[in-house]
PDB file of C-alpha atoms in Angstrom:
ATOM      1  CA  UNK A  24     -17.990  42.962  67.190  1.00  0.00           C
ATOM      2  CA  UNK A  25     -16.448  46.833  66.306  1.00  0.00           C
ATOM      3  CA  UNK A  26     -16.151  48.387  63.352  1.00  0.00           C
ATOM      4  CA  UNK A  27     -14.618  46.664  60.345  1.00  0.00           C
ATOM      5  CA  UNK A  28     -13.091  47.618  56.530  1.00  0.00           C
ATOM      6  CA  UNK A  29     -14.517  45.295  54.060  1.00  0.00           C
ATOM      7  CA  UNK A  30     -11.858  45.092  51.140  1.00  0.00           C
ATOM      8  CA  UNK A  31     -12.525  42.508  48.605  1.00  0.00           C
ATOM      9  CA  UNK A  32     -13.920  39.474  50.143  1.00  0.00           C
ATOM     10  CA  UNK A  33     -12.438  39.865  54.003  1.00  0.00           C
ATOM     11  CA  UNK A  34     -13.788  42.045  57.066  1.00  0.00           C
ATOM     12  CA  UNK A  35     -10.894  43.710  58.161  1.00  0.00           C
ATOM     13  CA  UNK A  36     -11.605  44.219  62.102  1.00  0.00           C
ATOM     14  CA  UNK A  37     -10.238  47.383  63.256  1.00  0.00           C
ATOM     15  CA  UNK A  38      -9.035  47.930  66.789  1.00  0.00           C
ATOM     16  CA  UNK A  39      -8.768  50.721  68.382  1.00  0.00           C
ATOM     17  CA  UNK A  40      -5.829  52.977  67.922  1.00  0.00           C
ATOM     18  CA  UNK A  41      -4.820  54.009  64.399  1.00  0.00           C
ATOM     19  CA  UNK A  42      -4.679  51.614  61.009  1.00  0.00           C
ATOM     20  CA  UNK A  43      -2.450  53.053  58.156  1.00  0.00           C
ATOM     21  CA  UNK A  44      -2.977  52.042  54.462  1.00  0.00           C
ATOM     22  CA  UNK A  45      -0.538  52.823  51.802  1.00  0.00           C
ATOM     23  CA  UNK A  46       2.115  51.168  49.233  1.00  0.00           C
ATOM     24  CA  UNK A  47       4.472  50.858  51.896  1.00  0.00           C
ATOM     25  CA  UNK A  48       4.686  47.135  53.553  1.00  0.00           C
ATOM     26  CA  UNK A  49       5.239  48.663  57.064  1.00  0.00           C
ATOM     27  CA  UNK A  50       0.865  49.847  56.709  1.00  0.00           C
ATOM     28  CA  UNK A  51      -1.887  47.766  58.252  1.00  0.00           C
ATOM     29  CA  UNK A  52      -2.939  47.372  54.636  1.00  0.00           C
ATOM     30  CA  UNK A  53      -0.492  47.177  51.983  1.00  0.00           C
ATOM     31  CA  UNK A  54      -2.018  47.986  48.481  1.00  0.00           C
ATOM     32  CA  UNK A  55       0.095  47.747  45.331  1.00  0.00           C
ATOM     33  CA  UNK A  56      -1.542  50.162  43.112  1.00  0.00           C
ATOM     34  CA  UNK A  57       0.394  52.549  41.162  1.00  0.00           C
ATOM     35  CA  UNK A  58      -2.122  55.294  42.392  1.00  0.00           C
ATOM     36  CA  UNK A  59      -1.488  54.789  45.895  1.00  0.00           C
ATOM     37  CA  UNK A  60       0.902  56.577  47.923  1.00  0.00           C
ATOM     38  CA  UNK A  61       3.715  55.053  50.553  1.00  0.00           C
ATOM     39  CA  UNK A  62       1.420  56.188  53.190  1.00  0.00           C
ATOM     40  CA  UNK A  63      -1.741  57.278  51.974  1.00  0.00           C
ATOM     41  CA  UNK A  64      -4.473  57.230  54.248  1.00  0.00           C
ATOM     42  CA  UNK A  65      -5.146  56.886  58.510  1.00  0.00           C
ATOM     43  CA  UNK A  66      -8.094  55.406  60.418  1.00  0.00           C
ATOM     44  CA  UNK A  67      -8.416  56.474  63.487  1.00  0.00           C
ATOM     45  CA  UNK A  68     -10.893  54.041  65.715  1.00  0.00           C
ATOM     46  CA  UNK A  69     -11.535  54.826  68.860  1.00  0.00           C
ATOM     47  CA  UNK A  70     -14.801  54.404  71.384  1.00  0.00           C
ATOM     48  CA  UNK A  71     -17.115  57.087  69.799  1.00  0.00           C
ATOM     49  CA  UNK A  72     -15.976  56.033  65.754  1.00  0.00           C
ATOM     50  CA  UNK A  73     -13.931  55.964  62.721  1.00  0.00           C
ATOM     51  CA  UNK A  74     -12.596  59.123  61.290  1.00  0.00           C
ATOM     52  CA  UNK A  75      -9.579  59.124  57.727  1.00  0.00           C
ATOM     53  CA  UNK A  76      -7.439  61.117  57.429  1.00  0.00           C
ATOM     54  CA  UNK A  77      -5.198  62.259  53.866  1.00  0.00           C
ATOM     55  CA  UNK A  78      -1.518  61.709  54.598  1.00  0.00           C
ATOM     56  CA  UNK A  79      -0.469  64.091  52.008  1.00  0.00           C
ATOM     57  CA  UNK A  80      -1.395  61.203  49.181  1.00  0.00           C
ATOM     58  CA  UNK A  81      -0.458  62.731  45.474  1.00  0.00           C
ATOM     59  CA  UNK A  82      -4.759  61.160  44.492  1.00  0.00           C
ATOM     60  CA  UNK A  83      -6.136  62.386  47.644  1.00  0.00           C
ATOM     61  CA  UNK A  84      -8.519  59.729  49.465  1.00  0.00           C
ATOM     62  CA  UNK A  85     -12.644  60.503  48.517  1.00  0.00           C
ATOM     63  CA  UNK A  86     -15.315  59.511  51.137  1.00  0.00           C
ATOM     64  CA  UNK A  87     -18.346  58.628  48.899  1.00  0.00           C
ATOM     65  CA  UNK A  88     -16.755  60.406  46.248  1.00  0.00           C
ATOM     66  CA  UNK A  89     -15.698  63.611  47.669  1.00  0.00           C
ATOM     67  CA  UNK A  90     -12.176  64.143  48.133  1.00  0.00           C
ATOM     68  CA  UNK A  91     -11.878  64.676  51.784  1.00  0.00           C
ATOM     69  CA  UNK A  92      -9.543  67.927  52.852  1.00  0.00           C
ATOM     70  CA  UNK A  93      -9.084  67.404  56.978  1.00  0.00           C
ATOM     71  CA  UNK A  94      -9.903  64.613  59.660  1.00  0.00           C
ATOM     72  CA  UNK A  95     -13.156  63.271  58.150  1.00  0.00           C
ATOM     73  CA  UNK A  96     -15.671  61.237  61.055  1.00  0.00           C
ATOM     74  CA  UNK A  97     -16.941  58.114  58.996  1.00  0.00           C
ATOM     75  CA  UNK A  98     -20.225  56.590  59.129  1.00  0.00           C
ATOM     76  CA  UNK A  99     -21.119  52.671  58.837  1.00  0.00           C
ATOM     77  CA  UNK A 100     -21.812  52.392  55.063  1.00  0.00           C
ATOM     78  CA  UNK A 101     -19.174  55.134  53.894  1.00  0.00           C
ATOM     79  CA  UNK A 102     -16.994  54.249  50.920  1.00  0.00           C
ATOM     80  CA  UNK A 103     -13.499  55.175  50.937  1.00  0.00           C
ATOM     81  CA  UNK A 104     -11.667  55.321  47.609  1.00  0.00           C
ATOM     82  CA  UNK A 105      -7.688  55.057  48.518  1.00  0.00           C
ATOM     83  CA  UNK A 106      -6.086  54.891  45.112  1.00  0.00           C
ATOM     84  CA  UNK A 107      -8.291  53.301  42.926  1.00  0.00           C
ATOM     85  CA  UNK A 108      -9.189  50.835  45.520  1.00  0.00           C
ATOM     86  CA  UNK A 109     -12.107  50.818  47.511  1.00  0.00           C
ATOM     87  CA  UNK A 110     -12.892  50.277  51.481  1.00  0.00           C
ATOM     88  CA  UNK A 111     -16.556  50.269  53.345  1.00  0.00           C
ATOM     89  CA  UNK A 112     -16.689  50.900  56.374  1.00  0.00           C
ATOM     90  CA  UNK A 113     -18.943  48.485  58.301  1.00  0.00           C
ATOM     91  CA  UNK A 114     -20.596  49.546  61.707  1.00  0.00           C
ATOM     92  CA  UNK A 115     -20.782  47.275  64.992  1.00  0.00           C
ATOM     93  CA  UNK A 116     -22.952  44.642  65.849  1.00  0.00           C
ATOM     94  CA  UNK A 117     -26.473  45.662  66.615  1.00  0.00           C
ATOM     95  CA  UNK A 118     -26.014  48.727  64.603  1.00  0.00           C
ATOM     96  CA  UNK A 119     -26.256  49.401  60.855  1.00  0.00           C
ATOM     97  CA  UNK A 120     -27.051  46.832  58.940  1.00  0.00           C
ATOM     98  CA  UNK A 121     -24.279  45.084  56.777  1.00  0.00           C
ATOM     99  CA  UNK A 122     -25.707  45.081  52.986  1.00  0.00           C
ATOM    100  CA  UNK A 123     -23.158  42.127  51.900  1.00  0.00           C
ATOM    101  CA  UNK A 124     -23.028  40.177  54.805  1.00  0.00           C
ATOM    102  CA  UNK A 125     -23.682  36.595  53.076  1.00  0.00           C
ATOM    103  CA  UNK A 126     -20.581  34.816  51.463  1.00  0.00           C
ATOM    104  CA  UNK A 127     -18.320  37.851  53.241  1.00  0.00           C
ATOM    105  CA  UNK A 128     -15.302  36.006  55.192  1.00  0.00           C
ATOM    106  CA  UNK A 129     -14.500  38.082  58.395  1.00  0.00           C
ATOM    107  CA  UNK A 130     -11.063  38.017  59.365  1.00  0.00           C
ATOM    108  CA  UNK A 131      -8.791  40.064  62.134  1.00  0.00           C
ATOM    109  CA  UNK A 132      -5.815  41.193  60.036  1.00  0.00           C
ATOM    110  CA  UNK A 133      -2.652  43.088  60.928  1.00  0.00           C
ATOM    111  CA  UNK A 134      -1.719  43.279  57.054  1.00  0.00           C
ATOM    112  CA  UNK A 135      -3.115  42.243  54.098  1.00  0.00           C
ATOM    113  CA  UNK A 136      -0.569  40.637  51.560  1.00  0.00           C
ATOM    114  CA  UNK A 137      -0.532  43.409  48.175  1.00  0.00           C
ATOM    115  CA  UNK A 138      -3.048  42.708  45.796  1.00  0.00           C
ATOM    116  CA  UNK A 139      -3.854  44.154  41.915  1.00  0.00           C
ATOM    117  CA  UNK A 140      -6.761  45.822  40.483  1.00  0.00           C
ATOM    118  CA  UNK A 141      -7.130  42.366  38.680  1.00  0.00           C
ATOM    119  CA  UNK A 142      -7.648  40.602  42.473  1.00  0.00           C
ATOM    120  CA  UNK A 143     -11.021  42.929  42.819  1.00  0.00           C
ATOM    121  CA  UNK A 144     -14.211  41.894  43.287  1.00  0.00           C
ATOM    122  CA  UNK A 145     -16.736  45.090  43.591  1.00  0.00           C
ATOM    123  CA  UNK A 146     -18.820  45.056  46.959  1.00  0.00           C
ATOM    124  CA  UNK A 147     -20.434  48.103  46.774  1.00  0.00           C
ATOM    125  CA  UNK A 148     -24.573  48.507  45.725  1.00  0.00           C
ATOM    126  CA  UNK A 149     -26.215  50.911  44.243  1.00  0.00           C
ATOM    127  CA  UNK A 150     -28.830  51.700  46.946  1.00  0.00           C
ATOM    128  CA  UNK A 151     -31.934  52.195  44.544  1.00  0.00           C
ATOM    129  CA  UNK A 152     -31.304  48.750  43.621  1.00  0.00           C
ATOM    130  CA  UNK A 153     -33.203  46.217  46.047  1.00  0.00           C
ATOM    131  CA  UNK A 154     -31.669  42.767  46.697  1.00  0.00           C
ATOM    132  CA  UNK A 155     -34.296  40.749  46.426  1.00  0.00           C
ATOM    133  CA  UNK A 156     -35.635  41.734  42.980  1.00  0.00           C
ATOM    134  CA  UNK A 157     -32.899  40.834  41.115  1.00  0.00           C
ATOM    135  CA  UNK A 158     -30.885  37.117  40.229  1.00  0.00           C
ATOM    136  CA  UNK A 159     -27.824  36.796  40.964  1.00  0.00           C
ATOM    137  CA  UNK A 160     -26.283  37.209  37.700  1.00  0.00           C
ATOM    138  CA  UNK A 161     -27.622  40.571  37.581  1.00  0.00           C
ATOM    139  CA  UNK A 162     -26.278  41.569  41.476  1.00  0.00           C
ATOM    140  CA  UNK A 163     -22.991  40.286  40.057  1.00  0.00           C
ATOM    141  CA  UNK A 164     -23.564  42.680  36.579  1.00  0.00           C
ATOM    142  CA  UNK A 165     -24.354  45.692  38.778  1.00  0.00           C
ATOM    143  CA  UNK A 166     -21.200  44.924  41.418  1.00  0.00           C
ATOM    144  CA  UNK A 167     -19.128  44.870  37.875  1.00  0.00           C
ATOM    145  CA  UNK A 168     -20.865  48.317  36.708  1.00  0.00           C
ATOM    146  CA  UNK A 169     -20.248  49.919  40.079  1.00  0.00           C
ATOM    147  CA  UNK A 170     -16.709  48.917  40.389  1.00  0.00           C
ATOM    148  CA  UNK A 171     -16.210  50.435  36.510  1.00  0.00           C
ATOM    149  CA  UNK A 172     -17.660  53.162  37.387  1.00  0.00           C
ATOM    150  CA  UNK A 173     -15.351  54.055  40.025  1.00  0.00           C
ATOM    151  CA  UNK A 174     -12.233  52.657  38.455  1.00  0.00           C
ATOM    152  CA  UNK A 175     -13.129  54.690  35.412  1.00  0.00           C
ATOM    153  CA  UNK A 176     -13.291  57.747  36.713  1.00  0.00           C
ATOM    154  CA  UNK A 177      -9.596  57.339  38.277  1.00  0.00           C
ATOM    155  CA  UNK A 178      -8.227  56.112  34.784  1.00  0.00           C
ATOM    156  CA  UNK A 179      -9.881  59.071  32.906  1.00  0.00           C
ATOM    157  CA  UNK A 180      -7.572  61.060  35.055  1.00  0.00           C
ATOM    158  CA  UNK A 181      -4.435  58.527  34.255  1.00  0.00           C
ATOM    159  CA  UNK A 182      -5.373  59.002  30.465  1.00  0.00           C
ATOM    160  CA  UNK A 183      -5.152  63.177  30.904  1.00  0.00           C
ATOM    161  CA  UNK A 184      -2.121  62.987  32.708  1.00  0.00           C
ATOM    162  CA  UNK A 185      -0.472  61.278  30.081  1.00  0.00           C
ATOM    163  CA  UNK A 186       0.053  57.461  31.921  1.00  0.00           C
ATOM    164  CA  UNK A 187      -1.599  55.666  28.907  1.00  0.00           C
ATOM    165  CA  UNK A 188       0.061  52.471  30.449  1.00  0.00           C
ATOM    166  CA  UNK A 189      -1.248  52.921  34.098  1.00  0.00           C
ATOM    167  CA  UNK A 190      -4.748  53.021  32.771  1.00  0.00           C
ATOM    168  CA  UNK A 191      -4.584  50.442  30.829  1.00  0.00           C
ATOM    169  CA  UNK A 192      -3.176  48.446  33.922  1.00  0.00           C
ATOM    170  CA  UNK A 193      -6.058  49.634  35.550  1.00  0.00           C
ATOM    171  CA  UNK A 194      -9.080  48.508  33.137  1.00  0.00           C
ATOM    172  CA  UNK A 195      -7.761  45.308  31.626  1.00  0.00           C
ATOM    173  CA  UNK A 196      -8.859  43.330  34.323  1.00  0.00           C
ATOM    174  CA  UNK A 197     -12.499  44.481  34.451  1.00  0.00           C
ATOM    175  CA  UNK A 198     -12.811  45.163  30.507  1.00  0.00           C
ATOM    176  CA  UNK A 199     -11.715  41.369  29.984  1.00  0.00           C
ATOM    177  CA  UNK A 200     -14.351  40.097  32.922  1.00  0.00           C
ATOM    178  CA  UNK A 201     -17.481  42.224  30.450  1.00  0.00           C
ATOM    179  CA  UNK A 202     -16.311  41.002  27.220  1.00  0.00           C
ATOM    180  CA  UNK A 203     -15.976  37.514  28.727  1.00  0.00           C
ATOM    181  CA  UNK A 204     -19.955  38.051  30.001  1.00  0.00           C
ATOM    182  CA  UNK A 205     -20.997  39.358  27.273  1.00  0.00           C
ATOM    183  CA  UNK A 206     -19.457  36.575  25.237  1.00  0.00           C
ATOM    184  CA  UNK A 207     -21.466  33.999  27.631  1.00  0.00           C
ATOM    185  CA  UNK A 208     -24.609  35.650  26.618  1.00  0.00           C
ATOM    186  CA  UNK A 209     -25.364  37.203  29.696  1.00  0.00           C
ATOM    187  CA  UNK A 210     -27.435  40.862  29.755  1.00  0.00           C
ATOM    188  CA  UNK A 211     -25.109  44.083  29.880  1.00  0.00           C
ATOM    189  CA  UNK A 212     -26.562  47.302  29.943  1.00  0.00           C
ATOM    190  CA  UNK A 213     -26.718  49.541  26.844  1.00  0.00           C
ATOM    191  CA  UNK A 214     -25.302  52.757  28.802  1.00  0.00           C
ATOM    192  CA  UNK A 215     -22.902  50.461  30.856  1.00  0.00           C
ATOM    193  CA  UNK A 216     -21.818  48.854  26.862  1.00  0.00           C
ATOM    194  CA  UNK A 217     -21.139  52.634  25.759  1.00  0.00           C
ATOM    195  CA  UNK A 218     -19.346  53.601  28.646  1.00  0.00           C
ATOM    196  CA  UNK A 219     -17.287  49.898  28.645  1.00  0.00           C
ATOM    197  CA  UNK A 220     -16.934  50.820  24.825  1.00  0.00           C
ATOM    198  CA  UNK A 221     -15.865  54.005  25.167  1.00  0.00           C
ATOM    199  CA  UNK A 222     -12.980  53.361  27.617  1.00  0.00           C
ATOM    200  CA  UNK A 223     -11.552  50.460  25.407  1.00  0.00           C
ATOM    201  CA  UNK A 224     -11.549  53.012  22.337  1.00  0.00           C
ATOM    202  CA  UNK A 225      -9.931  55.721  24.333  1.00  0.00           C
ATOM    203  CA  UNK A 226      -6.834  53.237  24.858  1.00  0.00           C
ATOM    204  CA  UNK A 227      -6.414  52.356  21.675  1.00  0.00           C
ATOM    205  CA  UNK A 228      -5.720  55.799  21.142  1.00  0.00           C
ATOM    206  CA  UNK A 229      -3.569  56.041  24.083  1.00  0.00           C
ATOM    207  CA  UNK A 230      -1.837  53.174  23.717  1.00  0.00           C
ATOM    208  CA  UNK A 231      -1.879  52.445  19.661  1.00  0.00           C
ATOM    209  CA  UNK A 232      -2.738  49.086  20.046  1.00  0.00           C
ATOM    210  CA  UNK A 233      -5.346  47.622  17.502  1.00  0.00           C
ATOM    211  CA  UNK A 234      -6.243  45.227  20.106  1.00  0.00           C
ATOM    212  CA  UNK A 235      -8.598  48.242  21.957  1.00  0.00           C
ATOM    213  CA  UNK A 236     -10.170  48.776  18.707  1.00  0.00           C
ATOM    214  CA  UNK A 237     -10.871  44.818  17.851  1.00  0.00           C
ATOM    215  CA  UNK A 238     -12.528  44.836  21.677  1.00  0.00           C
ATOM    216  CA  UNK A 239     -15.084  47.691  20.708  1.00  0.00           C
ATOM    217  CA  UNK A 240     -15.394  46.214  17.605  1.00  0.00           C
ATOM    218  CA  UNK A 241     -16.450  42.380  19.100  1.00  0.00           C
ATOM    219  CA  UNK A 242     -18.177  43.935  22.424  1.00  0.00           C
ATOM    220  CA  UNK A 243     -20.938  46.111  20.156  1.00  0.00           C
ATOM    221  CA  UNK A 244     -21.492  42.792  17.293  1.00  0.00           C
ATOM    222  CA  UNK A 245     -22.077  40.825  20.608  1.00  0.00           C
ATOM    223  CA  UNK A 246     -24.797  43.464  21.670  1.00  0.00           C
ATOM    224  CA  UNK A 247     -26.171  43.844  18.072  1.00  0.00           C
ATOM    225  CA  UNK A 248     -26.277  47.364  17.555  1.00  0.00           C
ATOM    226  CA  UNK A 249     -23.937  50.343  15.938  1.00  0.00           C
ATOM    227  CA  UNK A 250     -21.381  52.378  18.100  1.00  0.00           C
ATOM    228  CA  UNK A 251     -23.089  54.887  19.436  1.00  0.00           C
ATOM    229  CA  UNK A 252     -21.227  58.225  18.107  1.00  0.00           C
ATOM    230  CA  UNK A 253     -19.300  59.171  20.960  1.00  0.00           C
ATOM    231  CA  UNK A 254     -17.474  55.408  20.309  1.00  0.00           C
ATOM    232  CA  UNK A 255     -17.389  56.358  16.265  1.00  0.00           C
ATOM    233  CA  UNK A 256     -15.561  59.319  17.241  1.00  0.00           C
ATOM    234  CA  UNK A 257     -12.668  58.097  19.329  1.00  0.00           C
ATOM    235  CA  UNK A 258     -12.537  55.155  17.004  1.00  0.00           C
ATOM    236  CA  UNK A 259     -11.954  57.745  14.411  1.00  0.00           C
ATOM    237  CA  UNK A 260      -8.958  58.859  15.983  1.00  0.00           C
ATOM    238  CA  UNK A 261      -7.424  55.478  17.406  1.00  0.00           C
ATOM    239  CA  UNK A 262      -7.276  54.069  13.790  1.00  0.00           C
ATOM    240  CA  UNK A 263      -5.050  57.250  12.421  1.00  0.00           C
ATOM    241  CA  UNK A 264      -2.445  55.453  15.716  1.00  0.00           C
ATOM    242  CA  UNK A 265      -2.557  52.092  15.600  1.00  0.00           C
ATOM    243  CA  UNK A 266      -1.164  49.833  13.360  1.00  0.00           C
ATOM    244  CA  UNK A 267      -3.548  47.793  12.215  1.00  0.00           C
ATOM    245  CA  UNK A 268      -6.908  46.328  13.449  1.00  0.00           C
ATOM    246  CA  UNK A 269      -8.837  43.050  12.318  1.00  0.00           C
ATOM    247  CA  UNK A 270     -10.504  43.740   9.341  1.00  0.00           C
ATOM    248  CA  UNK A 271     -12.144  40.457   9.045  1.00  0.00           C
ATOM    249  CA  UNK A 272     -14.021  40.874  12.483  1.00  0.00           C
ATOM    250  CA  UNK A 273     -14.923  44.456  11.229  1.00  0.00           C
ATOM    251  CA  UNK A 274     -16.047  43.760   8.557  1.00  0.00           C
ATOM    252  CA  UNK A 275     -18.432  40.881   9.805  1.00  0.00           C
ATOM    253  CA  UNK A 276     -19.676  43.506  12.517  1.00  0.00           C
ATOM    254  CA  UNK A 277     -20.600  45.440   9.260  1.00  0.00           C
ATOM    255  CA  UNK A 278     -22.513  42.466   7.899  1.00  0.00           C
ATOM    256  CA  UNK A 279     -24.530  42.084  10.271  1.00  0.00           C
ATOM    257  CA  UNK A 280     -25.522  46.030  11.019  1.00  0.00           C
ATOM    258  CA  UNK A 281     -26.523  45.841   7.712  1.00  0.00           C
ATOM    259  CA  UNK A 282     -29.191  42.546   7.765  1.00  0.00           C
ATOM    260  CA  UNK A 283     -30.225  44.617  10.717  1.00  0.00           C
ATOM    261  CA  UNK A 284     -30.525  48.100   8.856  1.00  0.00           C
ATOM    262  CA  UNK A 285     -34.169  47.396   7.551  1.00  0.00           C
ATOM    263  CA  UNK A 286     -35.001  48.188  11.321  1.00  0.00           C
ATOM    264  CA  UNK A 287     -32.897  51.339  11.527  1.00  0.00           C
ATOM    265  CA  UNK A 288     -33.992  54.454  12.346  1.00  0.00           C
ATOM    266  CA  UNK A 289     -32.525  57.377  10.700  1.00  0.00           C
ATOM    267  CA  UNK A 290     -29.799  57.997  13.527  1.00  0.00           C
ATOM    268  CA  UNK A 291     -29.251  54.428  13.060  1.00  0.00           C
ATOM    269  CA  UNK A 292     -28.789  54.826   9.752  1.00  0.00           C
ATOM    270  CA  UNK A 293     -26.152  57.576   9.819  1.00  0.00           C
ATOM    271  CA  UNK A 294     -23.755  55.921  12.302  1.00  0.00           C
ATOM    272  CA  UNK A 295     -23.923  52.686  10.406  1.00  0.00           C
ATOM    273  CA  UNK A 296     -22.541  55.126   7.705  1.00  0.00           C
ATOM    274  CA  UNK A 297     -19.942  56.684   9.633  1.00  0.00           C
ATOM    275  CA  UNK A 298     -18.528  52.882  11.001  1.00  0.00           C
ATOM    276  CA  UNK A 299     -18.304  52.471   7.075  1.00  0.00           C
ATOM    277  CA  UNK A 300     -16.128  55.431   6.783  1.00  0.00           C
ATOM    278  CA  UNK A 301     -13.837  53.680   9.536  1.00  0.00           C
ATOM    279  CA  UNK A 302     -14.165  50.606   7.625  1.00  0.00           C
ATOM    280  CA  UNK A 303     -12.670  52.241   4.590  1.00  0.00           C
ATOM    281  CA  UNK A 304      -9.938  53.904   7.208  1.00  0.00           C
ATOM    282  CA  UNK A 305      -8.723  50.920   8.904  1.00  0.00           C
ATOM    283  CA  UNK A 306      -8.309  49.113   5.526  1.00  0.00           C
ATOM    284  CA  UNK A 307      -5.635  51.965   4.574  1.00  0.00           C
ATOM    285  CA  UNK A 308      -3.297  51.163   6.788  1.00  0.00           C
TER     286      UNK A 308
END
């Protein structure tokens, strides 16, 4: 067995010669994502490895997040961001070990039909993490985190440059799949809530749609604790854009902050404050 891609849930074997990913349905591997060029990126496999290449893409293509500038030899493990998709590179039989090899189909492609950033299923690890410490639930948790992480840092950029609606194409998928977790009760990370949290409030600015705001609002009661102020701050300014936001489900957030405030510390105490103060705010308009 040679070297493989592993997009989503299929091993796509690579034979030698060149394999082209881009927009354009004439690549090995078609990806329709808004951040991906015609032609974006070349593998070139031959007997002694892998090695990318940039085809002049407008996002550039990032090897293990460094955007690559030349001809760039891969290594079995490497993670290629092409857009805000993501490719590992998986070495031959016999040599480095495949991290996700259970409940991976392996397939020999010559094009893969276009898929969304809603299709996506995160395969990458963080290595400090080992695999047999952890449930399931919480491989699945960190997979989500992971994949955020990365698709965050590509619709930051979106959000700067202005394409409010690109972003938000980007994030609804995997902002729907936390608040539907953390609606099932399962364990989210504080730092991965703010970060979650933060994102949804930064396109409700963006966008002026109360709906960003109402997910903040429902993701921190689920978690039981006030926005942290980074969250109160952007919330600050997404209420003086939108329209309107659910009072009712703010307003029971507020409730129960403050059967909770007895337990407060002071910082505590001053954000639950300042959510007031957006309370008053989001009933004025």
């Amino acid at each position: 067995m040679g070297y493989r891609l592993r997009y989503l849930q299929h091993d796509l074997e690579l034979s030698e010669g060149q394999f082209a990913v881009g927009r354009s349905a004439g690549c090995q591997l078609s990806l329709d994502d808004p951040l991906v060029s015609r032609r974006h990126a070349v593998f070139f496999i031959g007997a002694d490895g892998v090695v990318v290449e940039d085809q002049q893409s407008r996002n550039g293509v990032l090897v293990n997040g460094h955007r690559i500038e030349a001809r760039t030899p891969l290594q079995p493990g490497d993670r290629i961001l092409i857009g805000s998709q993501e490719l590992t590179l998986i070495g031959p039989a016999g040599g480095a070990p495949d991290p996700l090899q259970v409940g991976t189909s392996r397939k020999t492609l010559t094009r893969v039909p276009a898929v969304t950033e809603a299709d996506a299923e995160p395969r990458g690890l963080p290595s400090m993490l080992p695999v047999g410490e952890v449930s399931d639930a919480d491989l699945s948790m960190v997979r989500r985190a992971h994949a955020f992480k990365l698709l965050g840092g590509v619709a930051e950029k979106a959000l700067v440059m202005g394409r409010a609606e690109e972003a938000e194409r980007m994030l609804s998928a995997p902002l729907i799949d936390l608040i539907e977790s953390s609606r099932a009760g399962r364990r989210l990370s504080p730092s991965l809530v703010d970060v979650v949290g933060r994102f949804a409030a930064k396109l409700a600015t963006a966008t002026a749609k109360g709906a960003w705001a109402d997910y903040v609002v429902e993701l921190y009661h689920s978690q039981a604790r006030p926005f942290p102020a980074a969250v109160v701050d952007e919330l600050n300014t997404a209420l003086r854009r939108v329209s309107a936001i659910d009072l009712v489900r703010l307003r029971a957030y507020l409730a129960m902050l403050h059967e909770k405030q007895a337990a407060f510390g002071p910082a505590e105490r001053f954000l639950l404050q300042r959510i007031e103060g957006l309370e008053r705010l989001a009933a004025l308009r």
